[in-house]
Amino acid sequence: MYLTIDCDSPEFSFLLHKHPAKVHSKETNFGEAHVFYPSPQRVSLLLQVDPLSLTRRGGGHVFALKPYVNDRGYVASSFLSVGLNLMFRTALAGRCPKHPELVEKKFAFRVEFPVLPSRGGEKVLEKLFAPLGYQVESSPIALDALYPEWGTSPYYKVVLRVDSRLQDLLRHLYVLIPVLDNEKHYWVGSDEVSKLLAKGDPWLAEHPEKEMIAHRYLKHRRGLARQALEVLQEEIDDPTEVESLTEDVTERKIGLHQQRLETVSQRLLESGATIVGDLGCGEGKLLRYLLKGKRVERILAMDVCLDSLQRAESSLERLHHKKREKIELLHGSLLYNDDRLKAVEAACLVEVIEHLEPDRLNRVAANLFQRLKPQTLILTTPNREYNAVWESLPAGKFRHPDHRFEWTRAEFEQWAGQVKDDYEVSIEGIGEPHPDYGCPTQMAVFTR
Ligand code: SAH
């Protein structure tokens, strides 16, 4: 799978943070990604998708594609978005500390895809790119050149031309390629809503086809598309609202994620621990907060999801190596008795337990309270009672589609008392309290 971007100035390589004289390669969990410059004003992204690795990933993923014979190795698809994010993360974020003036500069770009699937044909291509100022040139690819009577395939050779900032170009491609393909390669969870909103910033709110984009990007999961569209509507109503997009859409409005990270990290650091664990670390948002602790020597960040760990890893790329060395990202599960975590003195599980099946919770609790036994253990989870305050959350619904349960304050307190073993426990709230429903997040601090 191959993508070429031409630019009217070689300056764009500063923004890409990739030296033009080198080939840059990274492993992904579906194959290898390479970036290189055939000429100073042309950059290419080559993805080698290994269909066998896709088959092996199978467990838990909804994978409609035939395992061995499929088009994924050849066509621009959501893998290309993953590749763009992996190789050009800083450019996508619109950051360039060395040449900040280039971030806002508009360049003339020409983007070429040898094979781009477009479900809905050339009309859809035009509908998606033209409103963003692109000139679209496309030619359909025959199903088989030897048998023209078979007609054309849903694949096109496509050239796009646009004058824009690099970050906008990359964000458009990141979102619109999977939309064109209309085939997602992994399960769509609620963090896809955040990704869509982050990469759709600032252009998606005004796009005339934003409904089709949200529905196709979120693989026709109606509830998720509605969440995304609600936030986009709010952005039109209140364009000044720019906050972290990594958190749950409902919670985002009150900056709850941020408050949780601040409170939990503060409590962990106060414990005086030198080795701390972030279990179910997700994209590693807490790690930067933990690095602020002067006494902290090692941080073990563990998650079951490889994709999240990879995102954590790329978000840590720019840290000073002295800081980066303190962090170990571990692929593992709370369900296992994991010796790598033995040294941990203080640990947290921030918004993790509600993602576990209730019948597995006892096993996780036994691992934490009877085997791992850190001096301090902090757990946070939503307070279900507070959901009544959010009008946009239908009654009886959870905050995240992936939540297996959400507890009332009494339920959490009862559970904490039951699992605590020889720990003391104190339960506190995080976020602005409501007089009847309490705080949106509940936190249990266990000490021994
Ligand atoms: N603590 C992070 C992420 C919370 S989302 C934050 O606050 O931003 C919940 C995380 O728990 C996900 O990253 C998910 O992959 C992880 N998780 C779910 N089950 C797990 C298990 N059995 N072992 C380890 N991590 C798990």
Short mmCIF file of C-alpha atoms and ligand atoms in Angstrom, two decimals:
data_model
loop_
_atom_site.label_atom_id
_atom_site.label_comp_id
_atom_site.label_asym_id
_atom_site.label_seq_id
_atom_site.Cartn_x
_atom_site.Cartn_y
_atom_site.Cartn_z
CA MET A 1 0.00 0.00 0.00
CA TYR A 2 1.53 3.19 -1.17
CA LEU A 3 0.85 6.91 -0.83
CA THR A 4 2.85 9.77 -2.34
CA ILE A 5 2.64 13.41 -1.32
CA ASP A 6 4.29 16.13 -3.41
CA CYS A 7 4.77 19.59 -1.98
CA ASP A 8 5.75 22.85 -3.64
CA SER A 9 8.46 23.35 -1.01
CA PRO A 10 11.01 21.02 0.60
CA GLU A 11 10.24 22.77 3.91
CA PHE A 12 7.46 20.29 4.55
CA SER A 13 10.04 17.74 5.72
CA PHE A 14 10.58 19.87 8.87
CA LEU A 15 6.91 19.52 9.67
CA LEU A 16 6.98 15.79 9.01
CA HIS A 17 9.85 15.40 11.50
CA LYS A 18 11.47 12.90 9.17
CA HIS A 19 14.93 13.53 7.76
CA PRO A 20 14.76 13.58 3.95
CA ALA A 21 18.00 11.65 3.50
CA LYS A 22 16.89 8.63 5.51
CA VAL A 23 14.41 5.79 5.27
CA HIS A 24 12.27 5.68 8.42
CA SER A 25 10.73 2.33 9.34
CA LYS A 26 8.49 1.15 12.14
CA GLU A 27 6.83 -2.11 13.03
CA THR A 28 3.08 -2.12 13.41
CA ASN A 29 0.91 -4.97 14.56
CA PHE A 30 -0.15 -5.57 10.97
CA GLY A 31 3.19 -5.26 9.18
CA GLU A 32 5.83 -2.61 8.53
CA ALA A 33 5.54 1.10 7.74
CA HIS A 34 8.25 2.98 5.84
CA VAL A 35 8.64 6.66 5.05
CA PHE A 36 11.15 7.93 2.50
CA TYR A 37 11.66 10.82 0.11
CA PRO A 38 12.04 9.88 -3.58
CA SER A 39 12.95 13.57 -4.09
CA PRO A 40 13.23 16.59 -1.74
CA GLN A 41 9.66 17.64 -2.53
CA ARG A 42 8.07 14.21 -2.49
CA VAL A 43 7.45 11.94 0.46
CA SER A 44 6.15 8.39 0.27
CA LEU A 45 4.51 6.20 2.85
CA LEU A 46 4.76 2.50 2.14
CA LEU A 47 2.86 0.00 4.26
CA GLN A 48 3.58 -3.66 4.03
CA VAL A 49 0.46 -5.27 5.41
CA ASP A 50 1.04 -8.87 6.33
CA PRO A 51 -2.28 -10.69 5.80
CA LEU A 52 -1.19 -13.49 8.12
CA SER A 53 -0.69 -11.10 11.01
CA LEU A 54 -4.26 -9.96 10.42
CA THR A 55 -5.50 -13.51 10.74
CA ARG A 56 -3.53 -14.03 13.91
CA ARG A 57 -4.99 -10.89 15.45
CA GLY A 58 -8.43 -12.51 15.07
CA GLY A 59 -9.45 -13.07 18.73
CA GLY A 60 -12.00 -10.55 19.87
CA HIS A 61 -11.89 -8.53 16.69
CA VAL A 62 -14.76 -8.39 14.29
CA PHE A 63 -13.06 -9.30 11.13
CA ALA A 64 -15.27 -9.69 8.12
CA LEU A 65 -12.40 -10.07 5.69
CA LYS A 66 -11.41 -13.40 4.33
CA PRO A 67 -8.25 -14.32 6.18
CA TYR A 68 -5.83 -15.12 3.39
CA VAL A 69 -7.17 -13.59 0.21
CA ASN A 70 -8.04 -9.97 0.69
CA ASP A 71 -7.26 -6.58 -0.69
CA ARG A 72 -5.77 -5.12 2.49
CA GLY A 73 -2.16 -5.36 1.34
CA TYR A 74 -2.81 -3.30 -1.76
CA VAL A 75 -5.43 -0.67 -1.15
CA ALA A 76 -5.42 2.54 0.86
CA SER A 77 -7.58 1.67 3.86
CA SER A 78 -7.82 2.36 7.57
CA PHE A 79 -4.37 0.76 7.89
CA LEU A 80 -3.08 3.79 6.03
CA SER A 81 -4.64 6.01 8.70
CA VAL A 82 -2.88 3.98 11.38
CA GLY A 83 0.33 4.34 9.35
CA LEU A 84 -0.13 8.12 9.00
CA ASN A 85 -0.66 8.45 12.73
CA LEU A 86 2.34 6.30 13.54
CA MET A 87 4.76 7.99 11.16
CA PHE A 88 3.46 11.59 11.18
CA ARG A 89 1.94 11.98 14.63
CA THR A 90 3.59 15.31 15.37
CA ALA A 91 2.64 16.75 12.00
CA LEU A 92 -0.95 15.58 12.51
CA ALA A 93 -0.98 17.34 15.86
CA GLY A 94 0.23 20.54 14.18
CA ARG A 95 3.41 20.82 16.24
CA CYS A 96 6.83 21.92 15.05
CA PRO A 97 8.87 23.48 17.87
CA LYS A 98 11.85 24.22 15.58
CA HIS A 99 9.86 25.89 12.80
CA PRO A 100 6.57 26.99 14.34
CA GLU A 101 5.98 29.43 11.46
CA LEU A 102 5.58 26.50 9.04
CA VAL A 103 2.69 25.00 10.98
CA GLU A 104 0.29 27.67 9.73
CA LYS A 105 1.79 27.93 6.25
CA LYS A 106 -0.28 26.78 3.31
CA PHE A 107 1.54 24.63 0.76
CA ALA A 108 0.41 23.35 -2.63
CA PHE A 109 0.08 19.58 -2.28
CA ARG A 110 -0.49 16.79 -4.76
CA VAL A 111 -1.43 13.44 -3.27
CA GLU A 112 -1.44 10.26 -5.30
CA PHE A 113 -3.04 6.92 -4.45
CA PRO A 114 -2.37 4.12 -6.92
CA VAL A 115 -5.34 2.13 -5.52
CA LEU A 116 -8.04 3.76 -3.46
CA PRO A 117 -11.30 1.94 -2.82
CA SER A 118 -14.34 4.18 -3.07
CA ARG A 119 -17.60 2.56 -2.09
CA GLY A 120 -20.16 4.70 -3.86
CA GLY A 121 -17.77 5.53 -6.69
CA GLU A 122 -16.38 8.80 -7.95
CA LYS A 123 -19.40 10.76 -6.72
CA VAL A 124 -18.52 9.97 -3.11
CA LEU A 125 -14.88 10.91 -3.67
CA GLU A 126 -15.98 14.26 -4.98
CA LYS A 127 -18.52 14.81 -2.18
CA LEU A 128 -15.91 14.14 0.47
CA PHE A 129 -12.95 16.10 -0.87
CA ALA A 130 -14.41 18.92 -2.96
CA PRO A 131 -15.98 20.81 0.00
CA LEU A 132 -12.53 20.91 1.59
CA GLY A 133 -11.07 22.67 -1.45
CA TYR A 134 -9.55 19.66 -3.23
CA GLN A 135 -9.40 19.11 -6.96
CA VAL A 136 -10.12 15.44 -7.48
CA GLU A 137 -8.90 13.44 -10.47
CA SER A 138 -9.85 9.78 -10.52
CA SER A 139 -9.80 6.93 -12.98
CA PRO A 140 -11.46 3.58 -12.29
CA ILE A 141 -9.33 0.46 -12.33
CA ALA A 142 -10.59 -2.44 -14.46
CA LEU A 143 -11.43 -5.66 -12.63
CA ASP A 144 -9.12 -7.46 -15.03
CA ALA A 145 -7.33 -5.68 -17.89
CA LEU A 146 -7.52 -8.88 -19.99
CA TYR A 147 -11.32 -9.01 -19.72
CA PRO A 148 -12.63 -5.47 -20.21
CA GLU A 149 -16.16 -6.88 -20.48
CA TRP A 150 -16.02 -7.60 -16.72
CA GLY A 151 -16.18 -3.89 -16.15
CA THR A 152 -14.54 -1.78 -13.48
CA SER A 153 -13.70 -2.49 -9.85
CA PRO A 154 -14.60 -0.31 -6.86
CA TYR A 155 -10.94 0.83 -6.90
CA TYR A 156 -9.63 4.04 -8.37
CA LYS A 157 -6.32 5.65 -9.14
CA VAL A 158 -6.74 9.02 -7.48
CA VAL A 159 -4.84 12.30 -7.54
CA LEU A 160 -5.84 15.07 -5.14
CA ARG A 161 -4.60 18.65 -5.33
CA VAL A 162 -5.05 21.23 -2.61
CA ASP A 163 -3.53 24.34 -1.07
CA SER A 164 -3.59 23.76 2.67
CA ARG A 165 -1.71 23.44 5.91
CA LEU A 166 0.04 20.09 6.21
CA GLN A 167 -1.84 19.15 9.39
CA ASP A 168 -5.17 19.71 7.64
CA LEU A 169 -4.17 17.59 4.68
CA LEU A 170 -3.07 14.73 6.95
CA ARG A 171 -6.20 14.96 9.09
CA HIS A 172 -8.44 14.89 6.03
CA LEU A 173 -6.67 11.78 4.76
CA TYR A 174 -6.72 10.14 8.19
CA VAL A 175 -10.49 10.39 8.44
CA LEU A 176 -11.61 10.19 4.81
CA ILE A 177 -9.62 7.16 3.64
CA PRO A 178 -11.47 4.75 5.97
CA VAL A 179 -14.70 6.55 5.12
CA LEU A 180 -14.15 5.86 1.41
CA ASP A 181 -13.19 2.29 2.08
CA ASN A 182 -16.21 1.88 4.37
CA GLU A 183 -14.58 -1.19 5.89
CA LYS A 184 -12.99 -1.02 9.33
CA HIS A 185 -10.27 -3.42 10.28
CA TYR A 186 -10.94 -3.55 13.98
CA TRP A 187 -13.73 -3.27 16.45
CA VAL A 188 -15.05 0.25 16.75
CA GLY A 189 -15.00 1.29 20.40
CA SER A 190 -15.89 4.62 21.87
CA ASP A 191 -12.30 5.83 21.56
CA GLU A 192 -12.93 5.91 17.81
CA VAL A 193 -15.36 8.75 18.49
CA SER A 194 -12.55 10.67 20.16
CA LYS A 195 -10.20 9.91 17.28
CA LEU A 196 -12.77 11.08 14.75
CA LEU A 197 -13.31 14.30 16.69
CA ALA A 198 -9.60 14.92 17.21
CA LYS A 199 -8.71 14.37 13.56
CA GLY A 200 -11.90 16.05 12.40
CA ASP A 201 -10.82 19.22 14.13
CA PRO A 202 -11.44 21.90 12.89
CA TRP A 203 -12.96 20.93 9.54
CA LEU A 204 -15.54 18.24 10.17
CA ALA A 205 -18.08 20.37 12.01
CA GLU A 206 -18.65 22.42 8.84
CA HIS A 207 -18.45 19.59 6.31
CA PRO A 208 -21.74 19.17 4.39
CA GLU A 209 -21.30 15.37 4.46
CA LYS A 210 -20.45 15.15 8.15
CA GLU A 211 -23.28 12.67 8.79
CA MET A 212 -22.11 10.23 6.16
CA ILE A 213 -18.53 10.67 7.40
CA ALA A 214 -19.47 9.95 11.03
CA HIS A 215 -21.65 6.96 10.13
CA ARG A 216 -19.15 5.36 7.82
CA TYR A 217 -16.13 6.12 9.98
CA LEU A 218 -17.82 4.62 13.01
CA LYS A 219 -18.89 1.67 10.93
CA HIS A 220 -22.56 2.47 11.14
CA ARG A 221 -22.69 2.21 14.93
CA ARG A 222 -25.57 4.63 15.27
CA GLY A 223 -25.12 5.44 18.96
CA LEU A 224 -21.49 6.41 18.43
CA ALA A 225 -22.23 8.45 15.34
CA ARG A 226 -24.90 10.35 17.28
CA GLN A 227 -22.42 11.12 20.06
CA ALA A 228 -19.91 12.42 17.52
CA LEU A 229 -22.49 14.52 15.71
CA GLU A 230 -23.72 16.02 18.98
CA VAL A 231 -20.23 17.25 19.82
CA LEU A 232 -19.72 18.58 16.31
CA GLN A 233 -22.97 20.52 16.62
CA GLU A 234 -21.77 21.98 19.91
CA GLU A 235 -18.55 23.08 18.28
CA ILE A 236 -20.55 25.06 15.77
CA ASP A 237 -22.57 26.57 18.61
CA ASP A 238 -19.48 27.23 20.73
CA PRO A 239 -16.35 27.28 18.59
CA THR A 240 -14.15 28.31 21.52
CA GLU A 241 -14.45 24.93 23.17
CA VAL A 242 -11.19 23.11 22.57
CA GLU A 243 -10.35 20.51 25.16
CA SER A 244 -8.64 17.17 25.31
CA LEU A 245 -10.45 14.86 22.97
CA THR A 246 -9.24 11.61 24.37
CA GLU A 247 -11.90 11.25 26.98
CA ASP A 248 -15.43 10.12 26.86
CA VAL A 249 -17.60 12.60 25.01
CA THR A 250 -20.01 13.18 27.88
CA GLU A 251 -17.26 13.60 30.44
CA ARG A 252 -15.24 15.81 28.15
CA LYS A 253 -17.58 18.70 28.72
CA ILE A 254 -16.49 19.03 32.33
CA GLY A 255 -12.80 18.18 31.88
CA LEU A 256 -13.30 15.22 34.16
CA HIS A 257 -10.54 13.10 32.67
CA GLN A 258 -8.01 15.79 33.46
CA GLN A 259 -9.23 16.13 37.05
CA ARG A 260 -9.01 12.39 37.52
CA LEU A 261 -5.46 12.24 36.26
CA GLU A 262 -4.44 15.12 38.50
CA THR A 263 -6.08 13.69 41.62
CA VAL A 264 -4.89 10.13 41.15
CA SER A 265 -1.30 11.09 40.31
CA GLN A 266 -1.16 13.43 43.29
CA ARG A 267 -2.32 10.70 45.64
CA LEU A 268 0.10 8.18 44.18
CA LEU A 269 3.01 10.58 44.48
CA GLU A 270 2.06 11.51 48.04
CA SER A 271 2.46 7.84 48.97
CA GLY A 272 6.22 8.34 48.53
CA ALA A 273 6.53 5.26 46.31
CA THR A 274 9.54 4.99 44.01
CA ILE A 275 8.07 2.28 41.79
CA VAL A 276 4.54 2.97 40.60
CA GLY A 277 2.16 1.02 38.39
CA ASP A 278 -0.53 2.31 36.05
CA LEU A 279 -2.58 -0.81 35.39
CA GLY A 280 -4.91 -0.54 32.42
CA CYS A 281 -2.90 2.51 31.37
CA GLY A 282 -4.65 2.93 28.00
CA GLU A 283 -2.83 5.54 25.94
CA GLY A 284 -0.67 6.42 28.93
CA LYS A 285 -2.21 9.79 29.72
CA LEU A 286 -1.29 9.48 33.41
CA LEU A 287 2.40 8.82 32.81
CA ARG A 288 3.45 12.40 32.30
CA TYR A 289 1.81 13.33 35.59
CA LEU A 290 3.65 10.54 37.39
CA LEU A 291 6.98 11.66 35.93
CA LYS A 292 6.60 14.88 37.91
CA GLY A 293 7.23 12.93 41.12
CA LYS A 294 10.84 13.54 42.19
CA ARG A 295 11.05 10.24 44.03
CA VAL A 296 9.65 8.16 41.20
CA GLU A 297 12.31 5.93 39.67
CA ARG A 298 10.27 3.45 37.66
CA ILE A 299 6.79 3.51 36.20
CA LEU A 300 5.27 0.26 35.00
CA ALA A 301 2.38 0.91 32.66
CA MET A 302 0.38 -2.15 31.69
CA ASP A 303 -2.54 -2.69 29.36
CA VAL A 304 -4.16 -5.58 27.58
CA CYS A 305 -4.67 -3.60 24.38
CA LEU A 306 -1.65 -3.49 22.09
CA ASP A 307 -3.08 -0.69 20.02
CA SER A 308 -3.35 1.57 23.09
CA LEU A 309 0.20 0.70 24.14
CA GLN A 310 1.47 1.66 20.72
CA ARG A 311 -0.29 4.97 21.01
CA ALA A 312 1.21 5.39 24.46
CA GLU A 313 4.62 4.66 23.01
CA SER A 314 4.37 7.24 20.26
CA SER A 315 3.05 9.85 22.66
CA LEU A 316 6.17 9.34 24.77
CA GLU A 317 8.52 9.69 21.82
CA ARG A 318 9.35 13.30 22.50
CA LEU A 319 10.22 12.88 26.16
CA HIS A 320 13.78 13.40 27.26
CA HIS A 321 15.49 9.99 27.30
CA LYS A 322 16.14 10.26 31.05
CA LYS A 323 12.40 10.46 31.61
CA ARG A 324 11.47 7.97 28.93
CA GLU A 325 13.81 5.39 30.47
CA LYS A 326 11.78 5.41 33.67
CA ILE A 327 8.70 4.12 31.91
CA GLU A 328 8.18 0.50 30.95
CA LEU A 329 5.17 -0.27 28.80
CA LEU A 330 3.98 -3.80 29.43
CA HIS A 331 1.52 -5.84 27.46
CA GLY A 332 -0.39 -7.93 29.98
CA SER A 333 -3.66 -8.53 31.72
CA LEU A 334 -4.96 -7.90 35.19
CA LEU A 335 -6.37 -11.39 35.06
CA TYR A 336 -2.91 -12.91 35.20
CA ASN A 337 -0.49 -13.15 38.05
CA ASP A 338 2.26 -11.08 36.49
CA ASP A 339 5.71 -11.23 38.09
CA ARG A 340 6.90 -8.18 36.16
CA LEU A 341 4.71 -6.08 38.45
CA LYS A 342 6.01 -7.54 41.70
CA ALA A 343 8.17 -4.54 42.61
CA VAL A 344 5.32 -2.03 42.38
CA GLU A 345 4.82 -0.05 45.62
CA ALA A 346 1.85 2.05 44.61
CA ALA A 347 -0.56 1.32 41.78
CA CYS A 348 -3.71 2.65 40.22
CA LEU A 349 -6.47 1.44 37.94
CA VAL A 350 -8.05 4.56 36.50
CA GLU A 351 -11.45 3.83 34.94
CA VAL A 352 -10.56 0.20 34.33
CA ILE A 353 -12.67 -2.08 36.52
CA GLU A 354 -15.90 -1.17 34.75
CA HIS A 355 -14.40 -2.59 31.54
CA LEU A 356 -14.09 -6.04 33.11
CA GLU A 357 -16.78 -8.68 33.08
CA PRO A 358 -18.26 -8.78 36.61
CA ASP A 359 -17.45 -12.48 36.97
CA ARG A 360 -13.77 -11.72 36.42
CA LEU A 361 -13.56 -8.98 39.02
CA ASN A 362 -12.88 -11.35 41.89
CA ARG A 363 -9.90 -12.77 40.09
CA VAL A 364 -8.53 -9.27 39.43
CA ALA A 365 -9.16 -8.25 43.05
CA ALA A 366 -7.33 -11.36 44.29
CA ASN A 367 -4.35 -10.51 42.06
CA LEU A 368 -4.27 -6.97 43.39
CA PHE A 369 -5.03 -7.40 47.09
CA GLN A 370 -3.53 -10.80 47.78
CA ARG A 371 -0.63 -11.26 45.35
CA LEU A 372 0.60 -7.88 44.17
CA LYS A 373 -0.16 -6.15 47.50
CA PRO A 374 1.20 -2.65 46.81
CA GLN A 375 1.34 -0.27 49.79
CA THR A 376 -1.13 2.03 48.09
CA LEU A 377 -3.75 1.08 45.54
CA ILE A 378 -6.10 3.56 43.91
CA LEU A 379 -9.14 2.63 41.86
CA THR A 380 -11.52 4.98 40.10
CA THR A 381 -14.83 4.17 38.45
CA PRO A 382 -17.90 6.14 37.34
CA ASN A 383 -20.62 6.96 39.83
CA ARG A 384 -23.74 5.77 38.02
CA GLU A 385 -26.04 7.99 40.06
CA TYR A 386 -24.42 11.06 38.52
CA ASN A 387 -25.43 9.96 35.00
CA ALA A 388 -28.86 11.45 35.68
CA VAL A 389 -27.26 14.90 35.49
CA TRP A 390 -26.23 14.39 31.84
CA GLU A 391 -29.20 15.10 29.66
CA SER A 392 -27.56 13.69 26.56
CA LEU A 393 -27.09 10.29 28.21
CA PRO A 394 -30.28 8.23 27.79
CA ALA A 395 -31.58 6.84 31.10
CA GLY A 396 -30.13 3.46 31.94
CA LYS A 397 -27.24 3.84 29.48
CA PHE A 398 -23.59 3.65 30.45
CA ARG A 399 -21.05 6.37 29.70
CA HIS A 400 -19.05 4.12 27.39
CA PRO A 401 -20.39 1.35 25.16
CA ASP A 402 -17.54 -0.84 26.48
CA HIS A 403 -18.54 -0.49 30.14
CA ARG A 404 -19.79 -3.76 31.56
CA PHE A 405 -21.33 -2.06 34.60
CA GLU A 406 -21.43 1.26 36.39
CA TRP A 407 -21.90 1.34 40.13
CA THR A 408 -23.80 3.56 42.52
CA ARG A 409 -21.83 4.94 45.46
CA ALA A 410 -23.29 2.28 47.77
CA GLU A 411 -22.36 -0.53 45.36
CA PHE A 412 -18.77 0.66 45.04
CA GLU A 413 -18.40 1.08 48.77
CA GLN A 414 -19.77 -2.36 49.41
CA TRP A 415 -17.44 -3.96 46.86
CA ALA A 416 -14.41 -2.09 48.19
CA GLY A 417 -15.18 -3.26 51.74
CA GLN A 418 -15.51 -6.81 50.53
CA VAL A 419 -12.21 -7.04 48.58
CA LYS A 420 -9.97 -4.91 50.76
CA ASP A 421 -8.40 -7.75 52.73
CA ASP A 422 -6.01 -6.16 55.25
CA TYR A 423 -6.12 -2.70 53.65
CA GLU A 424 -7.70 0.46 55.01
CA VAL A 425 -9.97 2.08 52.47
CA SER A 426 -11.25 5.60 52.02
CA ILE A 427 -13.70 6.56 49.31
CA GLU A 428 -13.72 10.01 47.77
CA GLY A 429 -15.33 11.77 44.84
CA ILE A 430 -13.67 13.46 41.88
CA GLY A 431 -15.33 16.28 39.94
CA GLU A 432 -17.92 18.87 40.88
CA PRO A 433 -20.41 17.22 43.30
CA HIS A 434 -24.15 17.27 42.69
CA PRO A 435 -26.23 17.71 45.89
CA ASP A 436 -28.26 14.55 45.24
CA TYR A 437 -26.08 12.41 43.04
CA GLY A 438 -22.57 13.08 44.35
CA CYS A 439 -19.43 13.42 42.21
CA PRO A 440 -19.20 12.06 38.66
CA THR A 441 -16.21 9.84 39.48
CA GLN A 442 -15.64 7.78 42.60
CA MET A 443 -12.18 6.88 43.86
CA ALA A 444 -11.15 4.31 46.45
CA VAL A 445 -7.72 4.71 48.07
CA PHE A 446 -6.52 1.50 49.70
CA THR A 447 -3.50 1.64 52.00
CA ARG A 448 -1.74 -0.84 54.23
N1 SAH B 1 -6.47 4.34 32.61
C1 SAH B 1 -6.64 4.90 31.29
C2 SAH B 1 -7.50 4.04 30.37
C3 SAH B 1 -8.88 3.73 30.85
S1 SAH B 1 -9.82 2.82 29.63
C4 SAH B 1 -7.18 6.30 31.37
O1 SAH B 1 -7.74 6.69 32.39
O2 SAH B 1 -7.06 7.03 30.40
C5 SAH B 1 -9.70 1.18 30.28
C6 SAH B 1 -8.43 0.48 29.90
O3 SAH B 1 -8.40 -0.77 30.58
C7 SAH B 1 -8.30 0.18 28.42
O4 SAH B 1 -7.09 0.70 27.95
C8 SAH B 1 -8.33 -1.33 28.36
O5 SAH B 1 -7.53 -1.86 27.31
C9 SAH B 1 -7.79 -1.71 29.72
N2 SAH B 1 -8.15 -3.06 30.13
C10 SAH B 1 -9.35 -3.67 30.02
N3 SAH B 1 -9.27 -4.93 30.51
C11 SAH B 1 -8.00 -5.12 30.93
C12 SAH B 1 -7.29 -6.20 31.52
N4 SAH B 1 -7.89 -7.36 31.77
N5 SAH B 1 -6.00 -6.04 31.82
C13 SAH B 1 -5.37 -4.86 31.58
N6 SAH B 1 -5.99 -3.80 31.03
C14 SAH B 1 -7.27 -3.92 30.70
#
